[in-house]
């Protein structure tokens, strides 16, 4: 609360700054109600904040069916305010005839009083995939992947974030039938950078603003110890424009 509410004890009261602090507290997603009251104390005034916290334990469930992946279901447990710090811990389990996934994610939106933020993600997944050539299935293989990603970033005011990202993953491809694909093990170690600029007025259903992401990833067998060297770059620009009061045009450009 003290890191998001910008007024501190002993400072002159500024209404705009106090209103921005309340907006910041709502923006954390941790409170369903935030109110401010003043109390006279002799020749001085005290400022009091009252809060109603949200429920932080969440359980999600979902299911899906399609003709290629067949049926699958997932269960997810999340604690969105771990030990009262505002950090998030999520356990995700997914099972299906052709897909299986187990993942653990930890997200620190703000580290103490700094503007640093971090994310840790560990996963193990198994997928059975078809291999197509000229729109005809000629093979089937199983892809197993185990690894993790660590990201350390810094917030750019209240509209963006810059991340340094490291990833390590071990991939195994096993033949089920047919041909056309490679078998064996592959170790991938990468470093990269990811930036997000978000000026949308609200989420979901924004009426104005932009959402822009830039991602660059580098894998090197020489100094990172991976089995393959490559680089990957990706840009996404999503804009929103409202005309005639209630009609919103949304445009999205992606290249990589």
Short mmCIF file of C-alpha atoms in Angstrom, two decimals:
data_model
loop_
_atom_site.label_atom_id
_atom_site.label_comp_id
_atom_site.label_asym_id
_atom_site.label_seq_id
_atom_site.Cartn_x
_atom_site.Cartn_y
_atom_site.Cartn_z
CA UNK A 1 0.00 0.00 0.00
CA UNK A 2 2.77 2.43 0.91
CA UNK A 3 4.55 1.82 -2.40
CA UNK A 4 1.43 2.52 -4.50
CA UNK A 5 -0.10 5.43 -2.53
CA UNK A 6 2.18 8.33 -3.40
CA UNK A 7 1.33 10.69 -0.51
CA UNK A 8 3.50 10.26 2.59
CA UNK A 9 3.11 11.47 6.16
CA UNK A 10 4.09 15.09 6.71
CA UNK A 11 3.65 16.18 3.09
CA UNK A 12 1.16 18.87 2.04
CA UNK A 13 -2.14 17.36 0.92
CA UNK A 14 -2.72 17.41 -2.86
CA UNK A 15 -6.07 16.14 -4.08
CA UNK A 16 -4.85 15.06 -7.53
CA UNK A 17 -1.96 13.11 -6.00
CA UNK A 18 -4.33 11.43 -3.51
CA UNK A 19 -6.74 10.47 -6.33
CA UNK A 20 -3.86 9.04 -8.35
CA UNK A 21 -2.80 6.98 -5.33
CA UNK A 22 -6.31 5.50 -5.03
CA UNK A 23 -6.26 4.71 -8.77
CA UNK A 24 -2.90 2.98 -8.30
CA UNK A 25 -4.27 0.85 -5.47
CA UNK A 26 -7.27 -0.23 -7.57
CA UNK A 27 -4.84 -1.01 -10.38
CA UNK A 28 -3.06 -3.65 -8.28
CA UNK A 29 -6.19 -5.82 -8.54
CA UNK A 30 -5.95 -6.62 -4.81
CA UNK A 31 -8.83 -4.49 -3.52
CA UNK A 32 -12.54 -4.36 -4.30
CA UNK A 33 -12.99 -1.08 -2.40
CA UNK A 34 -10.62 1.79 -1.50
CA UNK A 35 -11.85 4.92 0.31
CA UNK A 36 -10.22 7.95 1.91
CA UNK A 37 -11.31 9.87 5.00
CA UNK A 38 -9.97 12.92 6.84
CA UNK A 39 -9.94 13.37 10.63
CA UNK A 40 -9.12 16.58 12.53
CA UNK A 41 -6.37 16.25 15.12
CA UNK A 42 -6.03 19.61 16.90
CA UNK A 43 -4.49 22.04 14.43
CA UNK A 44 -3.72 19.23 12.00
CA UNK A 45 -5.59 16.74 9.85
CA UNK A 46 -5.05 13.01 9.63
CA UNK A 47 -5.65 11.12 6.39
CA UNK A 48 -7.08 7.60 6.75
CA UNK A 49 -7.43 4.92 4.06
CA UNK A 50 -9.98 2.11 4.29
CA UNK A 51 -9.75 -1.08 2.21
CA UNK A 52 -11.82 -4.10 1.33
CA UNK A 53 -9.55 -6.84 0.05
CA UNK A 54 -10.48 -9.30 -2.68
CA UNK A 55 -10.43 -13.05 -2.28
CA UNK A 56 -6.95 -14.16 -3.29
CA UNK A 57 -7.39 -17.95 -3.57
CA UNK A 58 -8.65 -18.92 -7.01
CA UNK A 59 -9.45 -22.24 -8.65
CA UNK A 60 -10.04 -22.37 -12.41
CA UNK A 61 -11.25 -25.24 -14.55
CA UNK A 62 -11.74 -25.57 -18.28
CA UNK A 63 -12.20 -28.11 -21.07
CA UNK A 64 -11.84 -28.16 -24.83
CA UNK A 65 -12.46 -30.53 -27.72
CA UNK A 66 -11.41 -30.33 -31.37
CA UNK A 67 -11.02 -32.86 -34.17
CA UNK A 68 -7.19 -32.97 -34.16
CA UNK A 69 -6.21 -32.55 -30.48
CA UNK A 70 -9.35 -34.35 -29.23
CA UNK A 71 -10.41 -33.73 -25.64
CA UNK A 72 -8.39 -32.03 -22.91
CA UNK A 73 -9.07 -30.41 -19.57
CA UNK A 74 -7.14 -28.24 -17.12
CA UNK A 75 -7.24 -27.34 -13.44
CA UNK A 76 -5.44 -24.28 -12.09
CA UNK A 77 -4.89 -23.05 -8.53
CA UNK A 78 -3.68 -19.50 -7.90
CA UNK A 79 -2.77 -17.40 -4.88
CA UNK A 80 -2.76 -13.77 -6.08
CA UNK A 81 -1.44 -12.15 -2.89
CA UNK A 82 1.21 -14.50 -1.51
CA UNK A 83 1.95 -13.69 2.17
CA UNK A 84 0.37 -10.26 1.67
CA UNK A 85 3.14 -9.12 -0.71
CA UNK A 86 1.03 -8.77 -3.88
CA UNK A 87 3.05 -11.55 -5.53
CA UNK A 88 1.29 -14.34 -7.46
CA UNK A 89 1.83 -18.12 -7.35
CA UNK A 90 0.06 -20.36 -9.89
CA UNK A 91 -0.06 -24.15 -10.31
CA UNK A 92 -1.39 -25.40 -13.65
CA UNK A 93 -2.22 -28.98 -14.66
CA UNK A 94 -3.56 -30.00 -18.07
CA UNK A 95 -4.39 -33.47 -19.32
CA UNK A 96 -5.67 -34.84 -22.60
CA UNK A 97 -5.26 -37.76 -24.96
CA UNK A 98 -2.68 -35.83 -27.00
CA UNK A 99 -1.56 -33.11 -24.56
CA UNK A 100 -0.22 -33.03 -20.99
CA UNK A 101 1.20 -30.05 -19.14
CA UNK A 102 2.37 -29.28 -15.59
CA UNK A 103 3.56 -25.75 -14.80
CA UNK A 104 4.52 -23.62 -11.79
CA UNK A 105 4.65 -19.83 -12.15
CA UNK A 106 5.71 -17.10 -9.70
CA UNK A 107 5.15 -13.44 -10.53
CA UNK A 108 6.49 -10.54 -8.43
CA UNK A 109 4.79 -7.45 -9.88
CA UNK A 110 6.92 -5.14 -7.72
CA UNK A 111 10.00 -6.07 -5.68
CA UNK A 112 9.80 -4.20 -2.33
CA UNK A 113 9.82 -0.39 -2.88
CA UNK A 114 11.63 -0.59 -6.23
CA UNK A 115 10.19 -0.58 -9.75
CA UNK A 116 11.79 -3.96 -10.46
CA UNK A 117 9.57 -6.92 -11.35
CA UNK A 118 10.35 -10.60 -11.92
CA UNK A 119 8.78 -13.82 -13.20
CA UNK A 120 9.76 -17.48 -12.83
CA UNK A 121 8.12 -20.27 -14.84
CA UNK A 122 8.90 -24.01 -14.64
CA UNK A 123 7.14 -26.51 -16.88
CA UNK A 124 7.00 -30.09 -18.15
CA UNK A 125 4.80 -30.87 -21.14
CA UNK A 126 4.14 -33.75 -23.54
CA UNK A 127 2.44 -33.31 -26.92
CA UNK A 128 1.66 -35.80 -29.68
CA UNK A 129 1.76 -34.08 -33.06
CA UNK A 130 1.01 -35.04 -36.66
CA UNK A 131 3.47 -34.20 -39.42
CA UNK A 132 1.94 -32.95 -42.69
CA UNK A 133 3.32 -32.66 -46.18
CA UNK A 134 1.24 -31.27 -49.06
CA UNK A 135 -1.81 -31.20 -46.73
CA UNK A 136 -1.49 -34.92 -46.07
CA UNK A 137 -0.44 -36.53 -42.78
CA UNK A 138 2.70 -38.67 -43.30
CA UNK A 139 3.90 -39.11 -39.72
CA UNK A 140 3.28 -38.72 -36.01
CA UNK A 141 5.74 -37.94 -33.21
CA UNK A 142 5.81 -37.16 -29.48
CA UNK A 143 7.47 -33.97 -28.21
CA UNK A 144 8.56 -33.79 -24.54
CA UNK A 145 9.83 -30.54 -23.08
CA UNK A 146 11.14 -29.67 -19.60
CA UNK A 147 12.63 -26.36 -18.56
CA UNK A 148 12.18 -22.95 -17.10
CA UNK A 149 12.24 -19.23 -17.79
CA UNK A 150 13.45 -16.40 -15.55
CA UNK A 151 12.66 -12.76 -16.26
CA UNK A 152 13.84 -9.61 -14.47
CA UNK A 153 12.33 -6.33 -15.54
CA UNK A 154 11.81 -2.69 -14.70
CA UNK A 155 8.57 -0.74 -14.96
CA UNK A 156 8.50 2.31 -17.24
CA UNK A 157 6.22 4.59 -15.28
CA UNK A 158 2.75 3.08 -15.42
CA UNK A 159 2.56 2.29 -19.11
CA UNK A 160 5.33 -0.23 -19.83
CA UNK A 161 7.98 -2.74 -18.80
CA UNK A 162 11.42 -3.79 -20.05
CA UNK A 163 12.50 -7.39 -19.34
CA UNK A 164 15.75 -9.34 -19.51
CA UNK A 165 14.82 -12.99 -20.13
CA UNK A 166 16.75 -16.23 -19.74
CA UNK A 167 15.44 -19.65 -20.81
CA UNK A 168 16.73 -23.21 -20.53
CA UNK A 169 14.84 -26.12 -22.06
CA UNK A 170 15.46 -29.79 -22.85
CA UNK A 171 13.40 -31.18 -25.74
CA UNK A 172 13.02 -34.81 -26.80
CA UNK A 173 11.28 -35.90 -30.01
CA UNK A 174 10.26 -39.57 -30.23
CA UNK A 175 8.90 -41.28 -33.32
CA UNK A 176 5.41 -42.81 -33.21
CA UNK A 177 4.86 -43.55 -36.89
CA UNK A 178 5.73 -42.42 -40.39
CA UNK A 179 8.57 -40.10 -41.38
CA UNK A 180 9.46 -36.48 -42.26
CA UNK A 181 10.75 -35.21 -38.89
CA UNK A 182 13.92 -35.41 -36.77
CA UNK A 183 14.29 -37.57 -33.66
CA UNK A 184 16.46 -37.15 -30.58
CA UNK A 185 17.31 -34.71 -27.81
CA UNK A 186 17.90 -30.97 -28.04
CA UNK A 187 19.06 -28.55 -25.33
CA UNK A 188 18.18 -24.87 -25.85
CA UNK A 189 19.64 -22.06 -23.72
CA UNK A 190 18.67 -18.52 -24.64
CA UNK A 191 18.91 -14.93 -23.47
CA UNK A 192 16.70 -12.12 -24.68
CA UNK A 193 14.90 -8.85 -24.10
CA UNK A 194 11.18 -8.13 -24.05
CA UNK A 195 9.48 -4.73 -23.90
CA UNK A 196 5.80 -3.92 -23.38
CA UNK A 197 4.19 -0.49 -23.81
CA UNK A 198 0.52 -0.33 -22.83
CA UNK A 199 -1.48 2.92 -23.03
CA UNK A 200 -4.96 1.34 -23.27
CA UNK A 201 -7.60 3.11 -21.18
CA UNK A 202 -8.99 -0.16 -19.78
CA UNK A 203 -8.84 -3.96 -20.12
CA UNK A 204 -10.86 -5.71 -21.44
CA UNK A 205 -12.67 -3.75 -24.19
CA UNK A 206 -10.41 -0.68 -24.51
CA UNK A 207 -11.74 2.31 -26.45
CA UNK A 208 -8.40 4.09 -26.96
CA UNK A 209 -4.67 3.53 -26.64
CA UNK A 210 -1.98 1.18 -27.92
CA UNK A 211 -0.47 -2.14 -26.88
CA UNK A 212 3.03 -2.71 -28.27
CA UNK A 213 5.47 -5.57 -27.62
CA UNK A 214 8.99 -6.21 -28.90
CA UNK A 215 10.77 -9.52 -28.29
CA UNK A 216 14.32 -10.58 -29.19
CA UNK A 217 15.82 -13.97 -28.31
CA UNK A 218 19.33 -15.33 -28.96
CA UNK A 219 20.54 -18.93 -28.70
CA UNK A 220 24.23 -19.73 -29.05
CA UNK A 221 26.00 -23.06 -28.95
CA UNK A 222 29.33 -21.29 -28.34
CA UNK A 223 28.79 -19.26 -25.16
CA UNK A 224 25.39 -20.48 -23.88
CA UNK A 225 26.04 -24.22 -24.25
CA UNK A 226 22.98 -25.02 -26.34
CA UNK A 227 22.74 -27.50 -29.19
CA UNK A 228 21.53 -24.95 -31.74
CA UNK A 229 22.27 -21.31 -32.58
CA UNK A 230 19.61 -18.89 -33.83
CA UNK A 231 17.98 -15.54 -33.20
CA UNK A 232 14.30 -14.66 -33.12
CA UNK A 233 12.61 -11.24 -33.30
CA UNK A 234 8.91 -10.44 -33.00
CA UNK A 235 6.84 -7.23 -32.95
CA UNK A 236 3.14 -6.80 -32.17
CA UNK A 237 1.26 -3.50 -32.41
CA UNK A 238 -2.40 -3.34 -31.35
CA UNK A 239 -4.23 0.00 -31.59
CA UNK A 240 -7.75 1.09 -30.59
CA UNK A 241 -9.65 4.08 -31.94
CA UNK A 242 -13.25 5.08 -31.10
CA UNK A 243 -15.38 7.14 -33.47
CA UNK A 244 -18.98 8.41 -33.25
CA UNK A 245 -18.80 7.91 -29.46
CA UNK A 246 -19.47 4.16 -29.29
CA UNK A 247 -17.80 2.49 -32.30
CA UNK A 248 -14.28 1.18 -31.70
CA UNK A 249 -11.89 0.10 -34.45
CA UNK A 250 -9.18 -2.33 -33.35
CA UNK A 251 -6.15 -2.98 -35.59
CA UNK A 252 -3.39 -5.51 -35.02
CA UNK A 253 -0.05 -5.84 -36.85
CA UNK A 254 2.33 -8.73 -36.20
CA UNK A 255 5.66 -9.45 -37.86
CA UNK A 256 8.70 -11.54 -36.97
#
